[in-house]
């Protein structure tokens, strides 16, 4: 807060604060309009359609997930369906899955890491007793 010594400084500070208030109100209104636009049904449909039709994520995990989804849908779920259905639905599902994995990879990797940890703990507990393994007990992990 600025130190105000006289009436002129007070008027100048009031003018500055009013200008700042107007600027903030305009920014809030712009943010509100942007959020309203992003949540409009047409925008949501457009984003969903883009995720279903386009996947530019390339990598081992995305390729694996896409291949698994494609195989399961074509060979198991839609094996008795028509040609168009067996081509279109796996394509859309593969793209949606790839985009979902790309957008949520930190959550998925965290879940997978905790799953591996739980499995490792189960392996080391045999009938309620800890199994001592010299190879892992003396190992120090550094990052």
XYZ file of N, CA, C and O in Angstrom:
572
model
N 0.840 -1.167 0.000
C 0.000 0.000 0.000
C 0.889 1.235 0.000
O 1.879 1.305 0.713
N 0.514 2.196 -0.770
C 1.289 3.427 -0.887
C 0.941 4.383 0.250
O -0.184 4.425 0.733
N 1.925 5.155 0.627
C 1.704 6.174 1.655
C 1.126 7.412 0.980
O 1.660 7.911 -0.001
N 0.008 7.873 1.510
C -0.683 9.033 0.945
C -0.546 10.185 1.934
O -0.941 10.083 3.095
N 0.020 11.299 1.444
C 0.281 12.447 2.317
C -0.705 13.592 2.117
O -0.886 14.408 3.019
N -1.321 13.673 0.940
C -2.230 14.798 0.702
C -3.399 14.376 -0.178
O -3.468 13.242 -0.638
N -4.296 15.327 -0.407
C -5.519 15.042 -1.158
C -5.223 14.722 -2.623
O -5.880 13.865 -3.228
N -4.230 15.332 -3.202
C -3.868 15.073 -4.604
C -3.401 13.634 -4.770
O -3.761 12.954 -5.739
N -2.594 13.162 -3.820
C -2.135 11.773 -3.874
C -3.301 10.801 -3.686
O -3.347 9.750 -4.313
N -4.233 11.173 -2.814
C -5.412 10.337 -2.596
C -6.228 10.213 -3.871
O -6.644 9.124 -4.255
N -6.454 11.353 -4.560
C -7.219 11.338 -5.815
C -6.492 10.517 -6.881
O -7.123 9.759 -7.625
N -5.177 10.653 -6.946
C -4.400 9.893 -7.931
C -4.480 8.393 -7.635
O -4.616 7.577 -8.550
N -4.406 8.041 -6.352
C -4.492 6.620 -5.973
C -5.874 6.064 -6.269
O -6.001 4.939 -6.757
N -6.915 6.825 -6.001
C -8.280 6.391 -6.316
C -8.444 6.180 -7.821
O -9.064 5.206 -8.257
N -7.891 7.090 -8.601
C -7.969 6.968 -10.057
C -7.239 5.698 -10.530
O -7.742 4.954 -11.375
N -6.067 5.449 -9.948
C -5.291 4.256 -10.314
C -6.052 2.977 -9.939
O -6.141 2.036 -10.726
N -6.641 2.972 -8.752
C -7.381 1.794 -8.297
C -8.634 1.551 -9.131
O -8.979 0.399 -9.412
N -9.326 2.620 -9.537
C -10.505 2.463 -10.401
C -10.113 1.883 -11.763
O -10.804 1.020 -12.312
N -8.997 2.382 -12.306
C -8.525 1.868 -13.594
C -8.149 0.385 -13.466
O -8.467 -0.433 -14.347
N -7.493 0.043 -12.351
C -7.117 -1.348 -12.131
C -8.357 -2.218 -11.977
O -8.425 -3.335 -12.496
N -9.378 -1.711 -11.273
C -10.633 -2.442 -11.092
C -11.296 -2.704 -12.440
O -11.754 -3.822 -12.716
N -11.353 -1.686 -13.291
C -11.956 -1.854 -14.619
C -11.197 -2.890 -15.449
O -11.802 -3.730 -16.121
N -9.883 -2.839 -15.377
C -9.064 -3.798 -16.109
C -9.326 -5.219 -15.618
O -9.497 -6.143 -16.419
N -9.387 -5.399 -14.303
C -9.658 -6.720 -13.740
C -11.052 -7.218 -14.110
O -11.238 -8.409 -14.389
N -12.031 -6.319 -14.134
C -13.390 -6.712 -14.523
C -13.422 -7.183 -15.975
O -14.101 -8.166 -16.303
N -12.675 -6.498 -16.841
C -12.612 -6.901 -18.250
C -11.936 -8.272 -18.367
O -12.405 -9.145 -19.110
N -10.857 -8.491 -17.608
C -10.177 -9.786 -17.638
C -11.088 -10.908 -17.134
O -11.118 -11.996 -17.711
N -11.832 -10.634 -16.069
C -12.763 -11.642 -15.535
C -13.840 -11.961 -16.560
O -14.189 -13.119 -16.781
N -14.373 -10.941 -17.207
C -15.405 -11.160 -18.221
C -14.851 -11.972 -19.389
O -15.506 -12.892 -19.885
N -13.620 -11.670 -19.818
C -12.995 -12.436 -20.900
C -12.779 -13.893 -20.498
O -13.033 -14.808 -21.289
N -12.299 -14.097 -19.267
C -12.102 -15.465 -18.780
C -13.429 -16.216 -18.728
O -13.500 -17.395 -19.107
N -14.466 -15.560 -18.246
C -15.779 -16.180 -18.164
C -16.285 -16.569 -19.556
O -16.790 -17.676 -19.762
N -16.138 -15.667 -20.510
C -16.577 -15.958 -21.884
C -15.779 -17.115 -22.493
O -16.331 -17.950 -23.219
N -14.494 -17.169 -22.193
C -13.661 -18.256 -22.706
C -14.096 -19.598 -22.112
O -14.210 -20.598 -22.825
N -14.356 -19.617 -20.804
C -14.819 -20.849 -20.149
C -16.177 -21.257 -20.710
O -16.421 -22.437 -20.981
N -17.067 -20.282 -20.881
C -18.392 -20.564 -21.436
C -18.259 -21.165 -22.838
O -18.950 -22.121 -23.178
N -17.345 -20.639 -23.635
C -17.122 -21.162 -24.979
C -16.566 -22.586 -24.917
O -16.996 -23.464 -25.664
N -15.588 -22.824 -24.019
C -14.986 -24.151 -23.911
C -15.978 -25.206 -23.447
O -15.831 -26.384 -23.760
N -16.977 -24.804 -22.679
C -17.955 -25.753 -22.161
C -19.239 -25.824 -23.002
O -20.162 -26.543 -22.636
N -19.271 -25.107 -24.105
C -20.458 -25.166 -24.951
C -20.548 -26.549 -25.597
O -19.526 -27.192 -25.880
N -21.755 -27.049 -25.825
C -21.921 -28.388 -26.398
C -21.200 -28.559 -27.739
O -20.593 -29.605 -27.980
N -21.234 -27.546 -28.580
C -20.586 -27.649 -29.887
C -19.074 -27.808 -29.741
O -18.456 -28.634 -30.422
N -18.471 -27.054 -28.826
C -17.034 -27.164 -28.600
C -16.674 -28.529 -28.025
O -15.692 -29.145 -28.434
N -17.478 -29.014 -27.080
C -17.216 -30.323 -26.483
C -17.336 -31.439 -27.523
O -16.526 -32.369 -27.551
N -18.332 -31.344 -28.385
C -18.509 -32.337 -29.449
C -17.320 -32.286 -30.408
O -16.794 -33.320 -30.813
N -16.889 -31.075 -30.734
C -15.757 -30.900 -31.640
C -14.488 -31.517 -31.053
O -13.755 -32.225 -31.743
N -14.227 -31.279 -29.768
C -13.046 -31.853 -29.113
C -13.143 -33.370 -29.066
O -12.155 -34.070 -29.291
N -14.337 -33.891 -28.747
C -14.524 -35.339 -28.698
C -14.321 -35.967 -30.063
O -13.695 -37.023 -30.184
N -14.854 -35.332 -31.088
C -14.697 -35.854 -32.446
C -13.228 -35.827 -32.866
O -12.738 -36.768 -33.487
N -12.528 -34.774 -32.503
C -11.107 -34.677 -32.859
C -10.320 -35.796 -32.179
O -9.470 -36.423 -32.797
N -10.622 -36.065 -30.907
C -9.910 -37.131 -30.204
C -10.250 -38.500 -30.783
O -9.438 -39.415 -30.728
N -11.450 -38.657 -31.317
C -11.845 -39.939 -31.893
C -11.232 -40.145 -33.276
O -10.941 -41.273 -33.665
N -11.027 -39.064 -34.011
C -10.569 -39.182 -35.392
C -9.067 -39.019 -35.563
O -8.497 -39.510 -36.531
N -8.406 -38.319 -34.627
C -6.992 -38.007 -34.795
C -6.209 -38.411 -33.550
O -6.611 -38.098 -32.433
N -5.108 -39.096 -33.772
C -4.178 -39.407 -32.686
C -2.776 -39.286 -33.244
O -2.350 -40.105 -34.051
N -2.061 -38.260 -32.828
C -0.701 -38.076 -33.330
C 0.344 -38.491 -32.301
O 1.520 -38.225 -32.460
N -0.095 -39.169 -31.237
C 0.838 -39.641 -30.224
C 1.496 -40.926 -30.706
O 0.816 -41.894 -31.031
N 2.809 -40.909 -30.741
C 3.558 -42.075 -31.174
C 4.467 -42.482 -30.013
O 5.109 -41.653 -29.406
N 4.495 -43.736 -29.733
C 5.346 -44.246 -28.665
C 5.000 -45.691 -28.403
O 3.983 -46.207 -28.872
N 5.823 -46.336 -27.630
C 5.638 -47.755 -27.364
C 4.321 -48.031 -26.656
O 3.567 -48.913 -27.049
N 4.027 -47.246 -25.620
C 2.798 -47.472 -24.858
C 1.572 -47.210 -25.727
O 0.643 -48.020 -25.766
N 1.547 -46.076 -26.427
C 0.393 -45.748 -27.264
C 0.203 -46.761 -28.385
O -0.920 -47.155 -28.690
N 1.292 -47.189 -29.002
C 1.189 -48.175 -30.069
C 0.693 -49.510 -29.521
O -0.166 -50.153 -30.127
N 1.197 -49.890 -28.350
C 0.760 -51.151 -27.734
C -0.709 -51.103 -27.371
O -1.462 -52.034 -27.676
N -1.116 -50.028 -26.709
C -2.520 -49.878 -26.309
C -3.415 -49.880 -27.544
O -4.446 -50.555 -27.581
N -3.027 -49.135 -28.564
C -3.817 -49.087 -29.795
C -3.939 -50.452 -30.442
O -5.007 -50.850 -30.904
N -2.846 -51.205 -30.481
C -2.869 -52.544 -31.063
C -3.750 -53.508 -30.284
O -4.491 -54.299 -30.860
N -3.676 -53.413 -28.958
C -4.489 -54.295 -28.111
C -5.970 -53.992 -28.300
O -6.786 -54.898 -28.475
N -6.330 -52.708 -28.262
C -7.733 -52.316 -28.449
C -8.225 -52.741 -29.823
O -9.316 -53.297 -29.958
N -7.419 -52.518 -30.833
C -7.776 -52.894 -32.198
C -8.013 -54.404 -32.300
O -9.019 -54.846 -32.851
N -7.105 -55.193 -31.748
C -7.222 -56.647 -31.799
C -8.471 -57.138 -31.072
O -9.239 -57.937 -31.612
N -8.676 -56.653 -29.846
C -9.824 -57.111 -29.056
C -11.140 -56.771 -29.750
O -12.043 -57.601 -29.834
N -11.233 -55.553 -30.257
C -12.486 -55.168 -30.912
C -12.713 -55.941 -32.211
O -13.815 -56.435 -32.457
N -11.678 -56.046 -33.045
C -11.858 -56.714 -34.336
C -12.056 -58.219 -34.203
O -12.906 -58.800 -34.866
N -11.259 -58.859 -33.370
C -11.247 -60.318 -33.311
C -12.198 -60.910 -32.280
O -12.599 -62.060 -32.415
N -12.560 -60.133 -31.246
C -13.393 -60.693 -30.188
C -14.776 -60.052 -30.177
O -15.787 -60.728 -30.375
N -14.830 -58.755 -29.953
C -16.114 -58.077 -29.762
C -16.910 -57.979 -31.060
O -18.107 -58.257 -31.086
N -16.244 -57.590 -32.141
C -16.958 -57.339 -33.400
C -16.696 -58.411 -34.462
O -16.844 -58.146 -35.651
N -16.349 -59.621 -34.058
C -15.967 -60.640 -35.040
C -17.104 -61.029 -35.985
O -16.866 -61.426 -37.102
N -18.351 -60.894 -35.550
C -19.484 -61.250 -36.405
C -20.151 -60.030 -37.036
O -21.226 -60.148 -37.601
N -19.526 -58.875 -36.928
C -20.098 -57.646 -37.476
C -19.688 -57.470 -38.930
O -18.815 -58.178 -39.440
N -20.292 -56.482 -39.556
C -19.981 -56.190 -40.945
C -18.614 -55.550 -41.098
O -17.988 -55.107 -40.135
N -18.147 -55.489 -42.332
C -16.815 -54.964 -42.630
C -16.659 -53.517 -42.185
O -15.651 -53.158 -41.566
N -17.627 -52.681 -42.483
C -17.541 -51.262 -42.128
C -17.461 -51.095 -40.616
O -16.635 -50.333 -40.105
N -18.293 -51.834 -39.897
C -18.283 -51.757 -38.435
C -16.938 -52.204 -37.886
O -16.390 -51.571 -36.977
N -16.374 -53.282 -38.439
C -15.086 -53.796 -37.963
C -13.939 -52.865 -38.306
O -12.867 -52.955 -37.714
N -14.128 -51.966 -39.259
C -13.079 -50.997 -39.597
C -13.235 -49.691 -38.825
O -12.257 -49.140 -38.333
N -14.450 -49.183 -38.717
C -14.679 -47.852 -38.143
C -14.574 -47.848 -36.621
O -13.856 -47.027 -36.044
N -15.279 -48.733 -35.955
C -15.316 -48.716 -34.486
C -13.929 -48.945 -33.879
O -13.528 -48.198 -32.987
N -13.140 -49.933 -34.323
C -11.793 -50.070 -33.758
C -10.912 -48.846 -34.012
O -10.118 -48.463 -33.163
N -11.059 -48.224 -35.183
C -10.293 -47.014 -35.491
C -10.610 -45.906 -34.493
O -9.703 -45.282 -33.925
N -11.899 -45.657 -34.262
C -12.306 -44.614 -33.323
C -11.870 -44.962 -31.898
O -11.334 -44.114 -31.180
N -12.079 -46.194 -31.488
C -11.722 -46.612 -30.127
C -10.211 -46.542 -29.916
O -9.744 -46.143 -28.842
N -9.455 -46.906 -30.922
C -7.993 -46.861 -30.820
C -7.523 -45.418 -30.616
O -6.682 -45.153 -29.757
N -8.058 -44.492 -31.386
C -7.671 -43.089 -31.241
C -8.091 -42.516 -29.894
O -7.328 -41.801 -29.237
N -9.314 -42.831 -29.466
C -9.770 -42.353 -28.157
C -8.880 -42.896 -27.041
O -8.498 -42.170 -26.124
N -8.548 -44.169 -27.123
C -7.703 -44.790 -26.097
C -6.312 -44.182 -26.083
O -5.768 -43.870 -25.019
N -5.716 -43.999 -27.258
C -4.382 -43.398 -27.329
C -4.381 -41.998 -26.728
O -3.476 -41.645 -25.963
N -5.387 -41.195 -27.069
C -5.465 -39.835 -26.533
C -5.706 -39.846 -25.024
O -5.145 -39.035 -24.295
N -6.541 -40.768 -24.549
C -6.799 -40.866 -23.110
C -5.517 -41.240 -22.370
O -5.186 -40.649 -21.345
N -4.787 -42.215 -22.889
C -3.536 -42.637 -22.249
C -2.539 -41.489 -22.252
O -1.875 -41.224 -21.247
N -2.431 -40.778 -23.370
C -1.501 -39.647 -23.450
C -1.867 -38.554 -22.443
O -0.992 -38.009 -21.782
N -3.159 -38.248 -22.314
C -3.600 -37.185 -21.407
C -3.474 -37.571 -19.937
O -3.372 -36.705 -19.078
N -3.511 -38.857 -19.618
C -3.512 -39.318 -18.222
C -2.328 -40.220 -17.909
O -2.418 -41.066 -17.019
N -1.206 -40.043 -18.613
C -0.093 -40.977 -18.445
C 0.504 -40.940 -17.044
O 0.923 -41.983 -16.542
N 0.524 -39.806 -16.366
C 1.097 -39.781 -15.014
C 0.233 -40.586 -14.042
O 0.759 -41.317 -13.209
N -1.091 -40.465 -14.164
C -1.980 -41.253 -13.303
C -1.832 -42.744 -13.589
O -1.788 -43.561 -12.673
N -1.760 -43.097 -14.857
C -1.655 -44.502 -15.247
C -0.332 -45.088 -14.776
O -0.297 -46.196 -14.234
N 0.760 -44.338 -14.948
C 2.057 -44.838 -14.505
C 2.101 -44.970 -12.984
O 2.706 -45.910 -12.456
N 1.465 -44.047 -12.261
C 1.388 -44.149 -10.804
C 0.618 -45.381 -10.378
O 1.036 -46.109 -9.468
N -0.508 -45.638 -11.037
C -1.306 -46.828 -10.739
C -0.503 -48.090 -11.038
O -0.483 -49.030 -10.247
N 0.172 -48.109 -12.174
C 0.955 -49.274 -12.567
C 2.103 -49.498 -11.585
O 2.395 -50.637 -11.200
N 2.764 -48.429 -11.146
C 3.847 -48.541 -10.168
C 3.364 -49.097 -8.846
O 4.021 -49.950 -8.238
N 2.202 -48.632 -8.377
C 1.667 -49.150 -7.115
C 1.260 -50.619 -7.265
O 1.417 -51.405 -6.327
N 0.768 -51.004 -8.435
C 0.425 -52.402 -8.688
C 1.668 -53.283 -8.628
O 1.663 -54.348 -7.999
N 2.736 -52.841 -9.247
C 3.998 -53.586 -9.230
C 4.519 -53.697 -7.798
O 4.986 -54.757 -7.370
N 4.427 -52.605 -7.041
C 4.882 -52.618 -5.649
C 4.086 -53.625 -4.831
O 4.664 -54.393 -4.052
N 2.764 -53.638 -5.004
C 1.930 -54.588 -4.270
C 2.269 -56.024 -4.648
O 2.326 -56.905 -3.786
N 2.495 -56.275 -5.920
C 2.856 -57.621 -6.360
C 4.210 -58.038 -5.796
O 4.393 -59.188 -5.401
N 5.141 -57.103 -5.752
C 6.456 -57.409 -5.195
C 6.355 -57.703 -3.700
O 7.038 -58.597 -3.193
N 5.507 -56.955 -2.999
C 5.321 -57.202 -1.568
C 4.684 -58.565 -1.328
O 5.057 -59.276 -0.402
N 3.731 -58.945 -2.154
C 3.099 -60.267 -2.018
C 4.118 -61.376 -2.234
O 4.084 -62.387 -1.552
N 5.007 -61.169 -3.171
C 6.010 -62.177 -3.479
C 6.933 -62.397 -2.286
O 7.352 -63.511 -2.021
N 7.246 -61.327 -1.566
C 8.175 -61.422 -0.449
C 7.513 -61.910 0.837
O 8.190 -62.237 1.790
N 6.212 -61.954 0.898
C 5.494 -62.448 2.068
C 4.938 -63.823 1.736
O 4.075 -63.964 0.891
N 5.462 -64.820 2.412
C 5.025 -66.184 2.146
C 4.389 -66.728 3.424
O 5.049 -66.896 4.420
N 3.077 -66.976 3.359
C 2.318 -67.473 4.511
C 2.435 -66.560 5.729
O 2.546 -67.020 6.849
N 2.463 -65.283 5.534
C 2.499 -64.334 6.639
C 3.888 -64.095 7.193
O 4.072 -63.307 8.099
N 4.908 -64.776 6.684
C 6.280 -64.592 7.152
C 7.087 -63.926 6.053
O 6.940 -64.231 4.879
N 7.963 -63.021 6.462
C 8.822 -62.363 5.486
C 9.858 -63.340 4.969
O 10.437 -64.117 5.727
N 10.081 -63.305 3.698
C 11.110 -64.133 3.092
C 12.318 -63.244 2.892
O 12.237 -62.199 2.257
N 13.444 -63.629 3.441
C 14.654 -62.832 3.343
C 15.401 -63.215 2.082
O 15.710 -64.369 1.845
N 15.665 -62.225 1.269
C 16.447 -62.454 0.069
C 17.674 -61.575 0.140
O 17.579 -60.358 0.143
N 18.830 -62.183 0.218
C 20.091 -61.468 0.365
C 20.305 -60.495 -0.793
O 20.754 -59.380 -0.601
N 19.957 -60.878 -2.001
C 20.213 -60.048 -3.175
C 19.454 -58.732 -3.116
O 19.977 -57.696 -3.495
N 18.224 -58.753 -2.637
C 17.447 -57.507 -2.605
C 17.583 -56.782 -1.289
O 17.395 -55.583 -1.226
N 17.927 -57.478 -0.220
C 18.014 -56.841 1.086
C 19.204 -55.898 1.172
O 19.153 -54.877 1.852
N 20.295 -56.205 0.485
C 21.506 -55.393 0.577
C 21.605 -54.364 -0.540
O 22.597 -53.666 -0.651
N 20.605 -54.235 -1.352
C 20.649 -53.320 -2.490
C 20.181 -51.925 -2.066
O 19.210 -51.775 -1.380
N 20.934 -50.918 -2.488
C 20.501 -49.538 -2.251
C 20.096 -48.951 -3.589
O 20.810 -49.087 -4.567
N 18.949 -48.289 -3.587
C 18.436 -47.705 -4.811
C 18.768 -46.223 -4.824
O 18.503 -45.520 -3.893
N 19.349 -45.781 -5.925
C 19.664 -44.366 -6.097
C 19.022 -43.897 -7.376
O 18.953 -44.614 -8.358
N 18.583 -42.673 -7.371
C 17.967 -42.098 -8.586
C 18.901 -41.089 -9.176
O 19.568 -40.366 -8.613
